[in-house]
Short mmCIF file of C-alpha atoms in Angstrom, two decimals:
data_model
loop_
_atom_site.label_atom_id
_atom_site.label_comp_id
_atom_site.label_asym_id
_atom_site.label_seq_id
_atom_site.Cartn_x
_atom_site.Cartn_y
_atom_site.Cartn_z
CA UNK A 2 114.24 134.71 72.73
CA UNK A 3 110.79 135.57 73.62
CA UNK A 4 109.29 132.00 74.00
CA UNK A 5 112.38 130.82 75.77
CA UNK A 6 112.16 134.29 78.48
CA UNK A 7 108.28 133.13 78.75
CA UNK A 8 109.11 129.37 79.79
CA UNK A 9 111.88 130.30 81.81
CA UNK A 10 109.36 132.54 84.25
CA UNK A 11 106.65 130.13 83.81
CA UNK A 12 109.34 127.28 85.24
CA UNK A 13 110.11 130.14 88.09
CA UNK A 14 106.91 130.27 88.46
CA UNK A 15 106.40 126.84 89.15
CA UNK A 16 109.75 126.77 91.49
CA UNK A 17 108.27 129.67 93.45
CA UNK A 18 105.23 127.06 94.75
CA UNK A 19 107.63 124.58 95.67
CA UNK A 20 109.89 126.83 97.49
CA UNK A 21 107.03 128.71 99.37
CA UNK A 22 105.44 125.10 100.22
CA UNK A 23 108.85 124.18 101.75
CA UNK A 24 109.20 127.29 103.72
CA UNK A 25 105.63 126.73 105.04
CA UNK A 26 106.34 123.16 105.84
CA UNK A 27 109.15 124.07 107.98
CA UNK A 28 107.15 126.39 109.73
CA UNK A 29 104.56 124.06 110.72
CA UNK A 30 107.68 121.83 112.06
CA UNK A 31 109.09 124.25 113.75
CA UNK A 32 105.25 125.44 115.40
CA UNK A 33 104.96 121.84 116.37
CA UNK A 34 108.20 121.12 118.04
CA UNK A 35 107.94 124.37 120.13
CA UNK A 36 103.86 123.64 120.83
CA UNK A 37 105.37 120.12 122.03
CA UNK A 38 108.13 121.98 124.22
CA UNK A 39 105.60 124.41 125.52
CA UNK A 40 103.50 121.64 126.90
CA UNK A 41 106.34 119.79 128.68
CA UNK A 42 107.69 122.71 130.44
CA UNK A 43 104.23 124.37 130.54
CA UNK A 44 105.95 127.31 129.27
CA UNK A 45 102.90 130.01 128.55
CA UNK A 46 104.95 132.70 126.42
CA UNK A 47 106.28 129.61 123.94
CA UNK A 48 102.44 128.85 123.68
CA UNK A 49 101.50 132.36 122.87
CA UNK A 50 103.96 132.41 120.33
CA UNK A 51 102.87 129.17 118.57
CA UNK A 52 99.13 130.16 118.49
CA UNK A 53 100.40 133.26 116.35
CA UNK A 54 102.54 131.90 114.52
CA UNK A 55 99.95 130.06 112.86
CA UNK A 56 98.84 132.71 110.85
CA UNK A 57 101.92 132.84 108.47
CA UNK A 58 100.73 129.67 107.48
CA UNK A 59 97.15 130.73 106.70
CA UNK A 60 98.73 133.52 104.61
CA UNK A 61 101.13 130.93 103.31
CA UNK A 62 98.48 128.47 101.97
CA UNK A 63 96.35 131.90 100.69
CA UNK A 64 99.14 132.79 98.54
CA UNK A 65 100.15 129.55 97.18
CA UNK A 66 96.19 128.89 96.37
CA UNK A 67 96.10 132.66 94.84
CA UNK A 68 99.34 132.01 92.65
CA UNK A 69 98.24 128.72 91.67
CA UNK A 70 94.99 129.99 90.21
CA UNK A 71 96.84 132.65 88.78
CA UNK A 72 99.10 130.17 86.97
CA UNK A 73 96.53 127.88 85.57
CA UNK A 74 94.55 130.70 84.31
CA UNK A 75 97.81 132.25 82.87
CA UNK A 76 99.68 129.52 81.30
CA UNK A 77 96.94 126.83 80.73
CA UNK A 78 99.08 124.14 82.04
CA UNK A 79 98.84 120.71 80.91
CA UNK A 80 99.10 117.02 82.14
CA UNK A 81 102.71 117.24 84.49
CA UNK A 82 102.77 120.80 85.12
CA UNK A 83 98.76 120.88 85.90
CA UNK A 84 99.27 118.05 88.51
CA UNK A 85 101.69 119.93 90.39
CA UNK A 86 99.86 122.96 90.57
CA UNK A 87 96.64 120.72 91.70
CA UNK A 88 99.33 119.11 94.01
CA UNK A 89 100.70 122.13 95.56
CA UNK A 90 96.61 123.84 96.79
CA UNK A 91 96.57 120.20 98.37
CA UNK A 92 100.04 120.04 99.97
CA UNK A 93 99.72 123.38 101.48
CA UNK A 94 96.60 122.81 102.77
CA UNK A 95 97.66 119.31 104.75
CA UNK A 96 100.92 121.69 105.78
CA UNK A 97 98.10 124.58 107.33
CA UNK A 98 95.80 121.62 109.00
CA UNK A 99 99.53 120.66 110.79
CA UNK A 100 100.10 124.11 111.73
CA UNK A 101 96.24 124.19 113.32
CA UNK A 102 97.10 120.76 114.78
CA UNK A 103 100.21 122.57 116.48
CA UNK A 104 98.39 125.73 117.61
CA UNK A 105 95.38 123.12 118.93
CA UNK A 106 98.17 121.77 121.43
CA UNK A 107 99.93 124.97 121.85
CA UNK A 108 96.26 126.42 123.26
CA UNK A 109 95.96 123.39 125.73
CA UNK A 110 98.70 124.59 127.92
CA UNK A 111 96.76 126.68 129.82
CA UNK A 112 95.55 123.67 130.90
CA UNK A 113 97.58 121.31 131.93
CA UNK A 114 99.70 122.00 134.93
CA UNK A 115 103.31 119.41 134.49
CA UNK A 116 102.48 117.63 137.57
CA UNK A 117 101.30 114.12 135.61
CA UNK A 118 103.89 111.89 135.58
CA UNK A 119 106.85 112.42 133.40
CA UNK A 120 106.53 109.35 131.29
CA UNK A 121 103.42 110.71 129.75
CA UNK A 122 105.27 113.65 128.70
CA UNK A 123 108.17 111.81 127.12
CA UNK A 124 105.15 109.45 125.40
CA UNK A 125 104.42 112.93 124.21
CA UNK A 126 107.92 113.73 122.64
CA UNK A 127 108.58 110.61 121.52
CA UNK A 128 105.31 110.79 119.39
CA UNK A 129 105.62 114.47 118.44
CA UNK A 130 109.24 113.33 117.24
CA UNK A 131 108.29 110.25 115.38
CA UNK A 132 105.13 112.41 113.61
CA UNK A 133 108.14 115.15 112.36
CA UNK A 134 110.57 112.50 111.31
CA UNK A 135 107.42 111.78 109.03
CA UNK A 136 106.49 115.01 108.15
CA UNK A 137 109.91 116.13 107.42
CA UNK A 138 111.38 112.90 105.14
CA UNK A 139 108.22 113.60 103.37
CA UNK A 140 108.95 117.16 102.45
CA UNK A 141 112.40 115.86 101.23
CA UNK A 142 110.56 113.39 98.92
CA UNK A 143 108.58 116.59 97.76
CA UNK A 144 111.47 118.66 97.03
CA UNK A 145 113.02 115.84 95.02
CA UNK A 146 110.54 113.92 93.44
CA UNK A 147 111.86 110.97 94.59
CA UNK A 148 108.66 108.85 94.64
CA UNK A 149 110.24 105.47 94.90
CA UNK A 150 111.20 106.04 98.32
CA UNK A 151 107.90 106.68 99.57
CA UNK A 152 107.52 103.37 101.13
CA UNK A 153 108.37 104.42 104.54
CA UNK A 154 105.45 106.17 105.10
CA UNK A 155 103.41 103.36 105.53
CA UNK A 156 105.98 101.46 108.23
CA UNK A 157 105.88 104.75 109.68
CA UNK A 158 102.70 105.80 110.33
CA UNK A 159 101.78 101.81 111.38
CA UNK A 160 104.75 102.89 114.59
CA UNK A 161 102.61 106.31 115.06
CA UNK A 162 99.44 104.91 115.46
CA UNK A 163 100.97 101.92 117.96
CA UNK A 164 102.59 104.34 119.82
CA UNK A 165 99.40 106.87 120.27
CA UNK A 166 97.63 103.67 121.34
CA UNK A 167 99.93 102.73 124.09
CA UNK A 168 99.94 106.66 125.22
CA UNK A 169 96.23 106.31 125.13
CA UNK A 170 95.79 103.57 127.40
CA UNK A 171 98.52 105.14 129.65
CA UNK A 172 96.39 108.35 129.83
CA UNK A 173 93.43 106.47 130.11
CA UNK A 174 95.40 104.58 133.26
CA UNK A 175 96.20 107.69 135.09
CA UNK A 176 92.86 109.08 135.18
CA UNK A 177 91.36 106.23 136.60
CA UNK A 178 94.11 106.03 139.58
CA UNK A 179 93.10 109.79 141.13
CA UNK A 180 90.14 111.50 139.55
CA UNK A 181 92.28 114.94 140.09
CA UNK A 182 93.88 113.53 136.87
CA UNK A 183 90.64 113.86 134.59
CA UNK A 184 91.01 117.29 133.24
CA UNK A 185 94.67 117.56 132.64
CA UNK A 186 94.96 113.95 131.13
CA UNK A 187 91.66 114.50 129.20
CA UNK A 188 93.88 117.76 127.69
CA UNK A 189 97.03 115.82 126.87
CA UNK A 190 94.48 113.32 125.32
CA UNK A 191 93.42 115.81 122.86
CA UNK A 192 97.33 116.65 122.16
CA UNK A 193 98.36 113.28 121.69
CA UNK A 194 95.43 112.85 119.62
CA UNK A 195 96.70 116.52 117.49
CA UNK A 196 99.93 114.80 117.51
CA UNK A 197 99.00 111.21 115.62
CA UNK A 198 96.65 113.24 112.80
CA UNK A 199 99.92 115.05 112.11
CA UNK A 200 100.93 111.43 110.68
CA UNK A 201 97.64 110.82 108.87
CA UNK A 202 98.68 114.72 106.64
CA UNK A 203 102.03 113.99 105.92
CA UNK A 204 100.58 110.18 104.52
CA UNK A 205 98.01 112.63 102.36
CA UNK A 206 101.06 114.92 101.29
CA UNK A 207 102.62 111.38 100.38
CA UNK A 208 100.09 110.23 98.62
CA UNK A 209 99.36 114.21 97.01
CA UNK A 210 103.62 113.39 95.71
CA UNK A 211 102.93 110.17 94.42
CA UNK A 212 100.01 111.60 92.35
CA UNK A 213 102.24 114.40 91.14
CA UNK A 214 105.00 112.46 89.66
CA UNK A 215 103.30 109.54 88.44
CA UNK A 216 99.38 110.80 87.23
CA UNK A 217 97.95 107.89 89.60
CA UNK A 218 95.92 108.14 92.91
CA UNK A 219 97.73 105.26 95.54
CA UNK A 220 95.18 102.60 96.57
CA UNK A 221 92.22 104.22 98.52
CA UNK A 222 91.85 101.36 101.07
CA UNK A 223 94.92 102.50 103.37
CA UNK A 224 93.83 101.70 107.09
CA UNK A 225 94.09 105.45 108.21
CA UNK A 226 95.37 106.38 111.61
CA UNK A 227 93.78 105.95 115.11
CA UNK A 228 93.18 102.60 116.69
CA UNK A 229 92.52 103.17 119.91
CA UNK A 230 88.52 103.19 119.03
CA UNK A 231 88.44 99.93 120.22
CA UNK A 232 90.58 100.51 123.26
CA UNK A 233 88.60 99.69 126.37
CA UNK A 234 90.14 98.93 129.49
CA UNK A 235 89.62 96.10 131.83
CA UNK A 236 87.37 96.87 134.84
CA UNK A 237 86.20 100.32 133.79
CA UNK A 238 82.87 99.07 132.11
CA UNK A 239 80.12 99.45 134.79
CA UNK A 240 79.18 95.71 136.03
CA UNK A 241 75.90 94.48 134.30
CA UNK B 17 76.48 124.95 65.71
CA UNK B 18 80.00 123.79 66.71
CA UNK B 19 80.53 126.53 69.11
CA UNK B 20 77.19 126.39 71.02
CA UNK B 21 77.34 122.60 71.07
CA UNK B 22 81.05 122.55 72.91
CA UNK B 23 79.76 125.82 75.21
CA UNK B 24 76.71 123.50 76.61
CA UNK B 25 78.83 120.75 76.59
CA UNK B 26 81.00 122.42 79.25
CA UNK B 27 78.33 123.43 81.05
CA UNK B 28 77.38 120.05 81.13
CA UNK B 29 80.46 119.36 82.94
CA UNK B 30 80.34 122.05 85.51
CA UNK B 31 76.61 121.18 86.33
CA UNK B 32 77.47 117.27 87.01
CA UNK B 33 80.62 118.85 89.45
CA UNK B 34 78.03 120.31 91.47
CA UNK B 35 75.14 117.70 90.99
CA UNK B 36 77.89 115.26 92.45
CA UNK B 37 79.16 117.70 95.37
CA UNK B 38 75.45 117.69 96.38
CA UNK B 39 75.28 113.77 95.88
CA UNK B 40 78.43 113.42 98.11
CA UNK B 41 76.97 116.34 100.81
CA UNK B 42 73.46 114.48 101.29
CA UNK B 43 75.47 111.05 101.65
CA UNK B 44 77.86 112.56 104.31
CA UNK B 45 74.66 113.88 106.24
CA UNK B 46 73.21 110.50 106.23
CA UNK B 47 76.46 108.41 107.30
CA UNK B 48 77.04 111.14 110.25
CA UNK B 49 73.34 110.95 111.08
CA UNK B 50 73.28 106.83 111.37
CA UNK B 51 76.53 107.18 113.18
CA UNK B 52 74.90 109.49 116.08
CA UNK B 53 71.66 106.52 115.66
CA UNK B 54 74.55 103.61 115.78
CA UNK B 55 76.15 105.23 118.95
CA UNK B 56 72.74 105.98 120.88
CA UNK B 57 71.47 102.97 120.12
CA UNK B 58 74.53 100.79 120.49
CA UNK B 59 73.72 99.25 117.07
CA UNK B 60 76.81 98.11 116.12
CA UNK B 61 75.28 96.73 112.68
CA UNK B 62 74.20 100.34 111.79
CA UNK B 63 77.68 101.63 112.72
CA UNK B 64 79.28 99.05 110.57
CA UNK B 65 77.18 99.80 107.71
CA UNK B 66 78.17 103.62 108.30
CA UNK B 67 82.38 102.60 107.97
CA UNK B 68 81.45 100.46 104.87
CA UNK B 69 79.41 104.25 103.27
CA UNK B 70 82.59 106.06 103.61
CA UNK B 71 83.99 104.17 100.59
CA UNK B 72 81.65 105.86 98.71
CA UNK B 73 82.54 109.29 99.41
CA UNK B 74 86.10 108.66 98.87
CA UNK B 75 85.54 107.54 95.34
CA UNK B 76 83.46 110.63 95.23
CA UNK B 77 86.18 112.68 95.73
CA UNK B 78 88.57 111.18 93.73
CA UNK B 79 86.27 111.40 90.57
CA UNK B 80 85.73 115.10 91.02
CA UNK B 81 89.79 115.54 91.91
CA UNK B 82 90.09 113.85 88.41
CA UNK B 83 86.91 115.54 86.33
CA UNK B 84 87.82 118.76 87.38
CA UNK B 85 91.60 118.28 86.32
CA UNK B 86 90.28 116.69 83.23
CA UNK B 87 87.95 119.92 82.74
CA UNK B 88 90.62 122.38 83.53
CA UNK B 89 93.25 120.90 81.07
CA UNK B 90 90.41 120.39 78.40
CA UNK B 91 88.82 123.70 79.04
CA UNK B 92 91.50 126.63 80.05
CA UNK B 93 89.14 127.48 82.02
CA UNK B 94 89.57 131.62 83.38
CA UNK B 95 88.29 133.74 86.33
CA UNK B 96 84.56 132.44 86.98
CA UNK B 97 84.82 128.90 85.95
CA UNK B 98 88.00 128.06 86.95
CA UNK B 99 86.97 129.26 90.63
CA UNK B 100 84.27 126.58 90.06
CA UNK B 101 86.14 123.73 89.51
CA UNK B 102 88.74 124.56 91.70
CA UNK B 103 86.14 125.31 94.57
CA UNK B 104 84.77 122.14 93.35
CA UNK B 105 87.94 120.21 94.77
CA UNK B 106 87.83 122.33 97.58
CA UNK B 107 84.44 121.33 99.18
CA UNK B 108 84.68 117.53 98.00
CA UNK B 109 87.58 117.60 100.55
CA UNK B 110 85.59 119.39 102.85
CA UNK B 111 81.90 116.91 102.12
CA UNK B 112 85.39 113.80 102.29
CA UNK B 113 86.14 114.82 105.65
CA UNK B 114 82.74 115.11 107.05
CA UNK B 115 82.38 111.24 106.59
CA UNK B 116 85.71 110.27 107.63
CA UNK B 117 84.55 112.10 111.17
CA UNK B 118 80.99 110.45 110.57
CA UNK B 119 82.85 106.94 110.24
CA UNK B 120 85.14 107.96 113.58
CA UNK B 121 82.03 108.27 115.67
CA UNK B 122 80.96 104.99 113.76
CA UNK B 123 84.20 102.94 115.12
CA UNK B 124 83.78 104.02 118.74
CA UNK B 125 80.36 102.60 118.97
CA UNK B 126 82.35 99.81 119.93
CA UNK B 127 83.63 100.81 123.06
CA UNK B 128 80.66 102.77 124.40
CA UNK B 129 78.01 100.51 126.28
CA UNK B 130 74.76 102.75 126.23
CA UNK B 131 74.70 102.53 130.14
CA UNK B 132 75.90 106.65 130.14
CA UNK B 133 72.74 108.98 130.58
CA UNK B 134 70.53 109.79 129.02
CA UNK B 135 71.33 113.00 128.72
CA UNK B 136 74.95 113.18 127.41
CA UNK B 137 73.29 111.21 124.49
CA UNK B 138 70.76 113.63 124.08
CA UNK B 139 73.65 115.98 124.36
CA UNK B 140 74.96 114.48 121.44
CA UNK B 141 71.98 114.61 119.34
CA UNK B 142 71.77 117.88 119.47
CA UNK B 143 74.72 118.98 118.76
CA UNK B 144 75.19 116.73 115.84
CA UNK B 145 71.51 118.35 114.78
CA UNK B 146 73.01 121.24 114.99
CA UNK B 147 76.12 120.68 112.67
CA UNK B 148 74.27 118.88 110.09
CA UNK B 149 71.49 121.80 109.63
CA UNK B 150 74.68 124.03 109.22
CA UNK B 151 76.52 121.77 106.44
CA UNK B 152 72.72 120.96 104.94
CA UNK B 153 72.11 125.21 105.22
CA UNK B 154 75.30 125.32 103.63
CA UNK B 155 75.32 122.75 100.84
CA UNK B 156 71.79 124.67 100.20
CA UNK B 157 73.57 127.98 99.46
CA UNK B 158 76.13 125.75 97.11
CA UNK B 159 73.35 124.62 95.41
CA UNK B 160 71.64 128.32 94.57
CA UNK B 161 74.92 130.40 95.09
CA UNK B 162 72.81 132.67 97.37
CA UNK B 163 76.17 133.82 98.93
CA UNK B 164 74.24 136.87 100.31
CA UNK B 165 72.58 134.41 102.73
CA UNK B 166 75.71 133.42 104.15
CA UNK B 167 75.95 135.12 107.39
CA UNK B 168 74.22 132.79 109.52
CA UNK B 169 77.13 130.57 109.44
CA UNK B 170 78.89 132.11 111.78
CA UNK B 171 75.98 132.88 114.40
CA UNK B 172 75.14 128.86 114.40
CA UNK B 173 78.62 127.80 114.27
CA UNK B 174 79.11 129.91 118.12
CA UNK B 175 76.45 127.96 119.07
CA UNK B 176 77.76 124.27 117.93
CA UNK B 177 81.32 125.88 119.60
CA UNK B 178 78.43 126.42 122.60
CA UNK B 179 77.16 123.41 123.01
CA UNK B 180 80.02 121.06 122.40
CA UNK B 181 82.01 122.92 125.40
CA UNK B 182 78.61 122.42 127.93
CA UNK B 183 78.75 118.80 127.01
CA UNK B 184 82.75 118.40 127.31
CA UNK B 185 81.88 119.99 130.70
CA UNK B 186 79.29 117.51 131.35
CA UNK B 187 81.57 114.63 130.34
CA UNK B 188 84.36 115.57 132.77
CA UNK B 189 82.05 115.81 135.82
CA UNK B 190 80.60 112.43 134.87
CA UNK B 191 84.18 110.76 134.54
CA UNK B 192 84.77 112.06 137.44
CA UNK B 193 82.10 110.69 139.46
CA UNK B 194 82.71 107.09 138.72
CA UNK B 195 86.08 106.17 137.07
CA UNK B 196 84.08 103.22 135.59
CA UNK B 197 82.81 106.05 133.31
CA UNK B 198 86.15 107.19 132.25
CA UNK B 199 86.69 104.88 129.07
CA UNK B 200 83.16 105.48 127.70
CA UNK B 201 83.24 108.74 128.21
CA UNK B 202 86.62 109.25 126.60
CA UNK B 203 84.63 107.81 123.53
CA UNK B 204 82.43 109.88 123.90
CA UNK B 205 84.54 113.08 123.91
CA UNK B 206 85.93 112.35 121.10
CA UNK B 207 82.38 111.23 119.44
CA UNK B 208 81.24 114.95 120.19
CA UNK B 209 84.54 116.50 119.24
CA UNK B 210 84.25 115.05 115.68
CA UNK B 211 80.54 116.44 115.23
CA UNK B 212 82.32 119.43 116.03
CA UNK B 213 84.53 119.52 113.50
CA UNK B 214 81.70 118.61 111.06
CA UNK B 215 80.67 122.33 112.15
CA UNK B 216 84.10 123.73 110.95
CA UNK B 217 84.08 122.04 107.96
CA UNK B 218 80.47 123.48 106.52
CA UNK B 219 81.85 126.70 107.78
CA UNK B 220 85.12 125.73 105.55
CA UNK B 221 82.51 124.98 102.79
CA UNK B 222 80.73 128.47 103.14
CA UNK B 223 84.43 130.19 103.17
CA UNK B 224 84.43 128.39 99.20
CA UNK B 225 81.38 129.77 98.29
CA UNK B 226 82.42 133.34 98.89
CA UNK B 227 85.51 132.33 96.95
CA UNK B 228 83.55 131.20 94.01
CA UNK B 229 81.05 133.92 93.95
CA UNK B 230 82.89 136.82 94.47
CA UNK B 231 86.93 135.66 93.74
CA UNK B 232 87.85 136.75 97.16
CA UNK B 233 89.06 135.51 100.40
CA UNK B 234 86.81 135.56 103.56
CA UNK B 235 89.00 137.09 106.40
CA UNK B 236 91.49 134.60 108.13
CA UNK B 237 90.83 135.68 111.39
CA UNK B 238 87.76 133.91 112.04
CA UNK B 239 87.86 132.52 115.60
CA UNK B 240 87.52 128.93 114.80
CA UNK B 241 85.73 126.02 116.86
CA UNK B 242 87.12 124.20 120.03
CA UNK B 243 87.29 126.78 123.34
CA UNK B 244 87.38 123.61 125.31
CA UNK B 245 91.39 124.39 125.69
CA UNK B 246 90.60 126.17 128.35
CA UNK B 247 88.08 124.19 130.58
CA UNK B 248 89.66 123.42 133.69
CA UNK B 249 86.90 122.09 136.55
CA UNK B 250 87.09 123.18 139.66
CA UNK B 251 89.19 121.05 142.40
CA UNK B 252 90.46 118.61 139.66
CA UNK B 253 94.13 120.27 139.57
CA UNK B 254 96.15 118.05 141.85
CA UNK B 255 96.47 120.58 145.17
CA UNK B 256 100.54 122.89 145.37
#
């Protein structure tokens, strides 16, 4: 009766970081969507509101690292149940670094005024949207170990990064059309930019699942993120 | 016999976590210090050299994920040691990071011509001189767990947060001079923004420290890096 009362709160235990990780990870969706709103209808109070928010999930990614310790040190966990304790310190810490990423754009408000053109703003959505799809279907492949479905990511993030670089040449276009653009484009830059890295943690958190269930690290060589390194437009090189 | 051997043996282990940590820090110092070289320079042989490096340090990290797993299963591990190992993890992600934004300043070398002045590079140099005494500083405390020493990372990290804003002013006014300048430039911004973050990542790595040493938190509240949010130049918002 014993043993089986121990196990039972040890697998609680264990439910309890998965639980608290999907709580968190819906609050960094939610700070992101609203950070995203904020920006496009430069709403200030929304802003405010995301850039506090973000400290639930500094306390959310304290706990889960406290508990976790606790556990290990407590139950002396091995191979399956040690991997998802390792797994759930990383997880929550890609879910805080998307709740920073939100607050980073939530912050920028203040400087950006809505007057660029809508398109870029939609560019915005449409990435911030594609980046939570992402984010979200992999927090459903958390919560039910389903690691053979993870193949999406990949597809995924490979639209995310095309579609940051065809926002960054857009942004890039505007500025050079009326110099009064500089600042707030250079801003929504920075967003977009907050915006595709979102991508890049939920492929960690991905790859954090895949180690969890199987014991294996996925292939290091993945071609991470941003492509727009290379992006230089025509004409905007000073003549030699 | 038995006893003393295993004991040593074990410290064995958690000596060669932290011989590697420091292995890993000094090659993340050098890849983001030939990546500033690469980009003032425009030696696109030294940058490629610098993307090829990061390999290294993602191996590195993988081996101490999997070492300190290894140890912790082997080991049960409590209070002390297992704040080691797991601390351990912790700043290998940390050292990780600091070349993956080492290799991003790397890749844009490619898109920046060297025909910017002088003294945005110079701008640069300095504030990645800056960051990398800061992670070196820290990865020195690491090394002699002199956590009493670890105030100055706050003091220096204001000043990286300092300079990085001066030269993101700089960078606007020159974009805006000449919108020749803008692409560069852009390349630029983000070159200094990643030395930036190299800043809050030693300052990540001195947060783990305190962990290890003393089992507790550093307060969340720290005001962290980037008040560039709120840099809006004068006469650049399009006119009501």
């Amino acid at each position: 009766m014993q043993s089986v009362h121990i196990v039972s709160a040890y697998d609680e235990e264990l439910k309890y970081l998965s639980k608290r990780i999907a709580a968190m990870g819906g609050h960094a969706e939610r700070m992101v969507e609203q950070a995203v709103a904020a920006l496009v209808n430069v709403d200030h109070g929304l802003a405010q509101k995301v850039i506090q928010d973000d400290l639930v999930l500094d306390e959310g990614q304290r706990e889960i690292d406290d508990k976790a310790i606790i556990i290990i040190a407590r139950r002396q966990p091995m191979a399956t149940d040690l991997r998802e304790i390792v797994g759930a310190i990383r997880i929550s810490a890609d879910i805080e670094r998307v709740g920073d990423l939100g607050k980073n754009v939530a912050k920028r408000v203040a400087s950006v005024d809505g007057r660029q053109p809508n398109s870029l703003f939609r560019g915005l959505e449409a990435l911030a949207d594609l980046a939570l799809t992402q984010l979200k279907e992999v927090l459903d492949v958390y919560a039910s170990r389903s690691v053979e479905r993870i193949g999406f990511v990949r597809d995924r993030d490979d639209q995310i990064d095309a579609m940051y670089t065809s926002l960054f040449r857009e942004l890039l276009t505007y500025m050079m059309e009326d110099p009064r653009n500089i600042t707030p484009c250079t801003h929504l830059l920075f967003c977009a930019k907050n915006i595709e890295r979102i991508g890049d943690h939920a492929t960690n958190i991905a790859e954090t699942i895949y180690y969890i269930v199987t014991g294996d690290q996925m292939p290091a060589d993945r071609p991470k993120g941003d492509k727009t390194d290379k992006v230089v437009l025509p004409g905007t090189v000073p003549a030699k």
